[in-house]
């Protein structure tokens, strides 16, 4: 198949499945087909020549809509490409569409999108996870091999787990955030979904690395992730924090993850016990820091320069108030209020400042643990995909979906979710491996070997031809 | 100020650093371009854009800090100051809060009270404690007039958004409006001197705010303070502070008290008026800017910057007074401008007569600069040529008025002083024989006056000099004329 035929097939699949899954907010048929013809002329050295990819709708794509799943950016088109997008384009990848997401990446179920839920292809009554649910489903439903998502607290790993695919959150600073619409700047990362760890590695190798437009991107050499991805994992030490396998963990998930630990042992890995005594504060710390930064990052959506502006205001403050009241959804407003509160004069020390101190303790836990192991294994999510509406009225229950994932964001270390089994109802379960700073190669190696040796052996109900 | 009261004043100055590009993006900082011409995703605050610190800002900031006697902190942190306003594209300003770029400075300024004509009485040194100078970005500008339908709409021009500023904050060390006036002038000159800022209040690249309160002499506690804004010149600032001091004293004496508020200087009506009260004060919710790394400045960098510092104006003034025997006033005028000071120093040394160089510079040369709008380093008359004029004057080849005329001519045409002297026929006659001839002639033709002079009317000596000069068409060397006249009479 030529690149153009392949892209056409991808677009057809995306359009066909989108009615059921709602994973795309926009599908770029014309752009992608034109681009396919252009890419044919690229040198074969272009590592992603003709590679179809979906991009989460909070990552800027020049002249394409970038809505962040929010009414306030309805029809907003980005003026420039995010660095990651530019690197993908330069390597020959073709953007086929923008993926649905929780509004401003705030959510764990995709129910907060202003443009409708994304459905889990394994069970259309269930959520795909969030906030990068659209990106996860675009891959899980077989439309694309890989997609970009974003993570602030598990937003790639959790939907990867719930959709039965591989999802990587790299080290903070590994991929430039330039062009990723900020939610919580000190926690945000661009992450990658793939049908396999190999797909993820391929994309990571292209988009990782220092970017002068992002002061927090690191000047650390990018290794050849594919070169080591099939290495023997014999002797690799996998740490298991048993204390975290308690309350709130579904039985099926626990059993699948316990089983995966045994599988790793069979593959030659050494299993060691580790302790992460401050991990239990992760969610609390996360929701203080993330909301504080969000309250500031989302201030620019004020109706003055771009995006939605409410009609019928007669003075400035009224315009601000109405625009933000009508433009933002409930979850976003809840977090802006929380964040505004924790930064307020008189509360800063008790909340934001203390949260930063606890964050430092969590980081120390991980540093200590990595003296004993190469990666820490836990479930990615305490549960399989839950039903749409099941937790949407209970924000706290929803926040706990991220209990295993947020620590990696707080610390800045990389984490990967790899499918490791199915529940009794036939829903996918993911294992999470969190590694030390810049250890993406190790995580991809551990993920790839597992996928090859213990494939899931099942496909979602809704899957592209 | 009314007897028994004292004023407590603290100053905040925002100085635009003189970089060519903005603090967090590559857009130009030039003044007067088409609205929104100098903008990009970063300074427009578009979704996803991130700030990257312009290294030049650190350099200019360091120069400014050193010129003001501040200590540069090896690590400083950018923080977000959150508030909503249409000219603030991100909804927050990137500034510095609890860890500023520089802090704990001490600055000695020369200050004097002024009489009712605005004349300075007696300049004395005063030490001002500068709390900090931090780095931050400027906001844009809201435009409410001069564009279509401004009755219905306001416009936003973001050319200025992201322009680098140094915010210089003093302790409340000033006790009079003139001290504040002398301080701002001192800062302005120091920043221009080291090239850190153009510090031009009219272009808005230096803006001040004053915090003013009053209390009874001997009182320990501070009373409510008022923040004064819209001070568009140093003079307005001084007037506003003066007005505010009197207003507050009157309010306290009348038992009304003073509320903590922000007031604007209304230059039409010569008074301050309320802008916003304390209740409307923002909670800025400062927190460390997560998009930027802490700003780390190495000791080596600070040392390099120190080594590059030129002699500062006050030190130069003291040296000019000592080395060149100039008065405080003359030396102060000369160091009022860096280029004039440099011009002067060259001329003073090359001519060997610093005193006359100063006199001629402060009269003719500075006037020509002002008339032409040129800077001293743009003058067609070079400092070396200027020195030549002073020397020629000293040698008695020209007189003082001729010297002035040559300065004007050379300044405007770029001709060398020698050419001007030749063209204008200024070459003086110092040949004793030639002058003797003229003197003899004058004595012969003015018998009455000669007798009166010899009879004791010494005032007539000037008459003879005048006659000789007239006869020589002004070219006779006055010194030689004097000598010959004296001996002949």
Short mmCIF file of N, CA, C and O in Angstrom, two decimals, chain A residues 60 73 76 79-80 172 177-181 185-186 212-216 292-293 295-297 299-302 304-306 316 320 324 340 343-345 348 352, chain B residues 41-42 44-53 80 82-92 98 153 156 158 280 283 285-293:
data_model
loop_
_atom_site.label_atom_id
_atom_site.label_comp_id
_atom_site.label_asym_id
_atom_site.label_seq_id
_atom_site.Cartn_x
_atom_site.Cartn_y
_atom_site.Cartn_z
N UNK A 60 -0.65 22.03 20.41
CA UNK A 60 -0.87 22.96 19.29
C UNK A 60 -0.43 22.39 17.96
O UNK A 60 0.69 21.88 17.82
N UNK A 73 -12.40 27.29 24.02
CA UNK A 73 -11.52 27.32 22.85
C UNK A 73 -12.20 26.67 21.64
O UNK A 73 -11.53 26.21 20.71
N UNK A 76 -11.00 27.21 18.11
CA UNK A 76 -9.70 27.91 18.15
C UNK A 76 -8.68 27.13 17.32
O UNK A 76 -8.54 25.91 17.44
N UNK A 79 -1.73 28.87 16.24
CA UNK A 79 -0.93 29.69 15.33
C UNK A 79 0.43 29.08 15.02
O UNK A 79 1.16 29.59 14.22
N UNK A 80 0.73 28.04 15.75
CA UNK A 80 2.06 27.45 15.58
C UNK A 80 2.01 25.98 15.98
O UNK A 80 1.06 25.54 16.63
N UNK A 172 10.16 14.23 33.24
CA UNK A 172 9.86 15.66 33.08
C UNK A 172 11.08 16.32 32.43
O UNK A 172 12.21 16.15 32.89
N UNK A 177 7.63 20.90 26.31
CA UNK A 177 6.23 21.24 26.55
C UNK A 177 5.79 22.42 25.69
O UNK A 177 4.64 22.87 25.80
N UNK A 178 6.70 22.94 24.88
CA UNK A 178 6.33 24.10 24.06
C UNK A 178 5.19 23.72 23.13
O UNK A 178 5.33 22.81 22.31
N UNK A 179 4.07 24.39 23.29
CA UNK A 179 2.90 24.08 22.47
C UNK A 179 1.92 23.13 23.12
O UNK A 179 0.86 22.86 22.56
N UNK A 180 2.27 22.62 24.29
CA UNK A 180 1.30 21.84 25.08
C UNK A 180 0.57 22.85 25.95
O UNK A 180 1.19 23.53 26.77
N UNK A 181 -0.72 22.97 25.76
CA UNK A 181 -1.47 23.97 26.53
C UNK A 181 -1.39 23.59 28.01
O UNK A 181 -1.75 22.47 28.39
N UNK A 185 2.07 23.35 35.04
CA UNK A 185 3.35 23.36 34.34
C UNK A 185 4.44 22.49 34.96
O UNK A 185 5.26 21.94 34.24
N UNK A 186 4.46 22.37 36.27
CA UNK A 186 5.55 21.60 36.89
C UNK A 186 5.27 20.10 36.85
O UNK A 186 6.11 19.30 37.24
N UNK A 212 15.04 24.73 22.79
CA UNK A 212 15.34 26.04 23.37
C UNK A 212 14.11 26.87 23.67
O UNK A 212 14.19 27.87 24.36
N UNK A 213 12.95 26.44 23.18
CA UNK A 213 11.72 27.17 23.49
C UNK A 213 11.09 26.75 24.82
O UNK A 213 10.07 27.29 25.21
N UNK A 214 11.66 25.73 25.43
CA UNK A 214 11.14 25.29 26.74
C UNK A 214 12.30 25.25 27.72
O UNK A 214 13.16 24.38 27.66
N UNK A 215 12.31 26.20 28.65
CA UNK A 215 13.42 26.30 29.61
C UNK A 215 13.50 25.10 30.52
O UNK A 215 14.52 24.88 31.17
N UNK A 216 12.40 24.33 30.62
CA UNK A 216 12.43 23.17 31.52
C UNK A 216 12.75 21.88 30.76
O UNK A 216 12.73 20.80 31.33
N UNK A 292 -3.37 24.72 41.92
CA UNK A 292 -2.75 26.04 42.08
C UNK A 292 -2.20 26.52 40.74
O UNK A 292 -2.49 27.64 40.29
N UNK A 293 -1.41 25.67 40.10
CA UNK A 293 -0.82 26.07 38.83
C UNK A 293 -1.90 26.26 37.77
O UNK A 293 -1.83 27.18 36.95
N UNK A 295 -4.94 27.26 38.20
CA UNK A 295 -5.71 28.50 38.39
C UNK A 295 -5.00 29.66 37.71
O UNK A 295 -5.64 30.59 37.22
N UNK A 296 -3.70 29.61 37.68
CA UNK A 296 -2.92 30.66 37.03
C UNK A 296 -2.83 30.42 35.52
O UNK A 296 -3.02 31.32 34.71
N UNK A 297 -2.56 29.17 35.13
CA UNK A 297 -2.42 28.86 33.70
C UNK A 297 -3.69 29.13 32.91
O UNK A 297 -3.63 29.47 31.72
N UNK A 299 -5.82 31.45 33.48
CA UNK A 299 -6.26 32.84 33.57
C UNK A 299 -6.29 33.51 32.20
O UNK A 299 -7.04 34.44 31.97
N UNK A 300 -5.45 33.02 31.28
CA UNK A 300 -5.37 33.68 29.97
C UNK A 300 -6.64 33.48 29.14
O UNK A 300 -6.83 34.18 28.16
N UNK A 301 -7.48 32.54 29.54
CA UNK A 301 -8.73 32.33 28.79
C UNK A 301 -9.76 33.28 29.36
O UNK A 301 -10.58 32.93 30.20
N UNK A 302 -9.67 34.53 28.91
CA UNK A 302 -10.46 35.60 29.52
C UNK A 302 -11.37 36.29 28.52
O UNK A 302 -12.00 37.29 28.84
N UNK A 304 -10.55 38.05 26.01
CA UNK A 304 -10.03 39.30 25.46
C UNK A 304 -9.44 39.10 24.07
O UNK A 304 -9.76 39.83 23.14
N UNK A 305 -8.58 38.11 23.92
CA UNK A 305 -7.80 38.02 22.68
C UNK A 305 -8.21 36.91 21.74
O UNK A 305 -8.04 37.02 20.54
N UNK A 306 -8.68 35.79 22.25
CA UNK A 306 -9.01 34.66 21.38
C UNK A 306 -10.02 33.78 22.09
O UNK A 306 -10.26 33.93 23.29
N UNK A 316 -16.01 45.40 31.77
CA UNK A 316 -14.93 44.42 31.71
C UNK A 316 -15.12 43.24 32.65
O UNK A 316 -15.05 42.09 32.24
N UNK A 320 -15.47 39.25 31.78
CA UNK A 320 -14.61 38.18 32.31
C UNK A 320 -15.47 37.09 32.97
O UNK A 320 -15.30 35.90 32.73
N UNK A 324 -15.98 33.25 31.46
CA UNK A 324 -15.39 32.11 32.16
C UNK A 324 -16.47 31.21 32.76
O UNK A 324 -16.31 29.98 32.83
N UNK A 340 -7.14 28.66 43.29
CA UNK A 340 -7.13 30.06 43.72
C UNK A 340 -7.09 30.12 45.24
O UNK A 340 -6.35 30.90 45.84
N UNK A 343 -3.67 29.26 46.88
CA UNK A 343 -2.62 30.26 46.68
C UNK A 343 -2.94 31.58 47.39
O UNK A 343 -2.12 32.49 47.42
N UNK A 344 -4.13 31.67 47.96
CA UNK A 344 -4.55 32.95 48.53
C UNK A 344 -3.70 33.32 49.72
O UNK A 344 -3.21 32.46 50.45
N UNK A 345 -3.62 34.62 49.91
CA UNK A 345 -2.83 35.13 51.01
C UNK A 345 -3.41 34.61 52.32
O UNK A 345 -4.63 34.60 52.54
N UNK A 348 -1.44 30.17 51.65
CA UNK A 348 -0.31 29.69 50.85
C UNK A 348 0.59 28.74 51.63
O UNK A 348 0.92 27.65 51.16
N UNK A 352 -0.06 25.33 49.61
CA UNK A 352 0.89 25.21 48.50
C UNK A 352 2.30 24.93 48.99
O UNK A 352 2.98 24.01 48.53
N UNK B 41 3.68 34.32 19.76
CA UNK B 41 2.86 33.52 20.68
C UNK B 41 3.22 33.72 22.15
O UNK B 41 2.34 33.69 23.01
N UNK B 42 4.50 33.95 22.44
CA UNK B 42 4.91 34.07 23.85
C UNK B 42 4.36 35.35 24.48
O UNK B 42 3.70 35.31 25.52
N UNK B 44 2.06 37.28 23.35
CA UNK B 44 0.61 37.38 23.21
C UNK B 44 -0.08 36.48 24.23
O UNK B 44 -1.29 36.54 24.37
N UNK B 45 0.69 35.62 24.89
CA UNK B 45 0.09 34.70 25.85
C UNK B 45 -0.79 33.67 25.17
O UNK B 45 -1.80 33.25 25.71
N UNK B 46 -0.40 33.22 23.98
CA UNK B 46 -1.20 32.19 23.31
C UNK B 46 -1.07 30.88 24.07
O UNK B 46 -0.07 30.62 24.74
N UNK B 47 -2.10 30.04 23.96
CA UNK B 47 -2.05 28.75 24.66
C UNK B 47 -0.80 27.97 24.26
O UNK B 47 -0.45 27.91 23.08
N UNK B 48 -0.13 27.40 25.24
CA UNK B 48 1.00 26.52 24.98
C UNK B 48 2.34 27.20 24.86
O UNK B 48 3.38 26.53 24.85
N UNK B 49 2.36 28.53 24.76
CA UNK B 49 3.65 29.22 24.60
C UNK B 49 4.36 29.30 25.95
O UNK B 49 3.72 29.35 26.99
N UNK B 50 5.69 29.30 25.91
CA UNK B 50 6.48 29.29 27.14
C UNK B 50 7.54 30.38 27.11
O UNK B 50 8.08 30.70 26.06
N UNK B 51 7.85 30.93 28.28
CA UNK B 51 8.87 31.98 28.34
C UNK B 51 10.28 31.40 28.36
O UNK B 51 10.50 30.32 28.92
N UNK B 52 11.21 32.09 27.72
CA UNK B 52 12.62 31.73 27.82
C UNK B 52 13.37 33.02 28.14
O UNK B 52 13.22 34.03 27.44
N UNK B 53 14.15 33.00 29.20
CA UNK B 53 14.78 34.24 29.67
C UNK B 53 15.85 34.73 28.69
O UNK B 53 16.73 33.98 28.27
N UNK B 80 4.98 34.26 39.63
CA UNK B 80 3.83 34.79 38.89
C UNK B 80 3.02 35.69 39.82
O UNK B 80 2.72 35.31 40.94
N UNK B 82 -0.52 37.19 39.88
CA UNK B 82 -1.77 36.90 39.17
C UNK B 82 -2.80 38.01 39.32
O UNK B 82 -3.15 38.39 40.44
N UNK B 83 -3.27 38.53 38.21
CA UNK B 83 -4.43 39.43 38.21
C UNK B 83 -4.96 39.55 36.79
O UNK B 83 -4.24 39.26 35.83
N UNK B 84 -6.21 39.93 36.69
CA UNK B 84 -6.84 40.04 35.37
C UNK B 84 -6.81 41.48 34.89
O UNK B 84 -7.20 42.39 35.62
N UNK B 85 -6.36 41.69 33.69
CA UNK B 85 -6.48 42.99 33.04
C UNK B 85 -6.22 42.76 31.55
O UNK B 85 -5.38 41.94 31.19
N UNK B 86 -6.94 43.48 30.69
CA UNK B 86 -6.79 43.17 29.25
C UNK B 86 -5.37 43.37 28.71
O UNK B 86 -5.00 42.73 27.74
N UNK B 87 -4.59 44.25 29.35
CA UNK B 87 -3.24 44.45 28.82
C UNK B 87 -2.25 43.41 29.35
O UNK B 87 -1.07 43.46 29.04
N UNK B 88 -2.75 42.47 30.14
CA UNK B 88 -1.89 41.43 30.72
C UNK B 88 -2.26 40.10 30.09
O UNK B 88 -3.16 39.41 30.57
N UNK B 89 -1.59 39.72 28.99
CA UNK B 89 -2.11 38.62 28.17
C UNK B 89 -2.20 37.26 28.85
O UNK B 89 -3.07 36.48 28.53
N UNK B 90 -1.32 36.96 29.78
CA UNK B 90 -1.38 35.63 30.39
C UNK B 90 -2.28 35.59 31.64
O UNK B 90 -2.50 34.53 32.19
N UNK B 91 -2.74 36.75 32.07
CA UNK B 91 -3.49 36.77 33.33
C UNK B 91 -2.55 36.74 34.52
O UNK B 91 -2.98 36.63 35.66
N UNK B 92 -1.27 36.77 34.26
CA UNK B 92 -0.28 36.93 35.31
C UNK B 92 0.93 37.62 34.72
O UNK B 92 1.18 37.54 33.52
N UNK B 98 9.84 36.66 46.43
CA UNK B 98 10.61 36.53 47.67
C UNK B 98 12.11 36.30 47.43
O UNK B 98 12.89 36.40 48.37
N UNK B 153 -15.66 50.51 21.96
CA UNK B 153 -14.63 49.50 22.17
C UNK B 153 -13.36 50.10 22.78
O UNK B 153 -13.07 51.27 22.57
N UNK B 156 -6.32 46.84 22.61
CA UNK B 156 -5.15 46.42 23.38
C UNK B 156 -3.94 46.37 22.44
O UNK B 156 -4.02 45.76 21.38
N UNK B 158 -0.12 45.16 22.43
CA UNK B 158 0.79 44.34 23.24
C UNK B 158 2.25 44.50 22.81
O UNK B 158 3.08 43.67 23.17
N UNK B 280 -10.08 47.38 47.55
CA UNK B 280 -10.01 46.85 46.19
C UNK B 280 -8.64 46.23 45.89
O UNK B 280 -8.39 45.80 44.78
N UNK B 283 -5.27 40.39 45.66
CA UNK B 283 -4.46 39.33 46.26
C UNK B 283 -3.76 38.69 45.07
O UNK B 283 -4.38 37.98 44.28
N UNK B 285 -1.62 36.39 44.71
CA UNK B 285 -1.37 34.94 44.72
C UNK B 285 -0.02 34.59 44.06
O UNK B 285 0.05 33.76 43.16
N UNK B 286 1.01 35.23 44.51
CA UNK B 286 2.35 34.93 43.99
C UNK B 286 2.71 33.47 44.21
O UNK B 286 2.44 32.90 45.26
N UNK B 287 3.31 32.85 43.24
CA UNK B 287 3.96 31.55 43.45
C UNK B 287 5.06 31.39 42.41
O UNK B 287 5.04 32.06 41.38
N UNK B 288 6.03 30.54 42.70
CA UNK B 288 7.19 30.42 41.80
C UNK B 288 6.76 30.03 40.39
O UNK B 288 5.95 29.12 40.22
N UNK B 289 7.30 30.70 39.39
CA UNK B 289 6.96 30.44 37.99
C UNK B 289 7.52 29.07 37.57
O UNK B 289 8.74 28.90 37.48
N UNK B 290 6.64 28.08 37.35
CA UNK B 290 7.16 26.74 37.05
C UNK B 290 7.73 26.61 35.63
O UNK B 290 8.40 25.61 35.34
N UNK B 291 7.49 27.59 34.79
CA UNK B 291 8.00 27.50 33.41
C UNK B 291 9.45 27.94 33.28
O UNK B 291 10.04 27.83 32.21
N UNK B 292 10.00 28.50 34.37
CA UNK B 292 11.38 28.97 34.31
C UNK B 292 12.20 28.35 35.42
O UNK B 292 11.71 28.16 36.53
N UNK B 293 13.44 28.07 35.10
CA UNK B 293 14.36 27.56 36.13
C UNK B 293 14.78 28.73 37.01
O UNK B 293 14.72 29.88 36.59
#
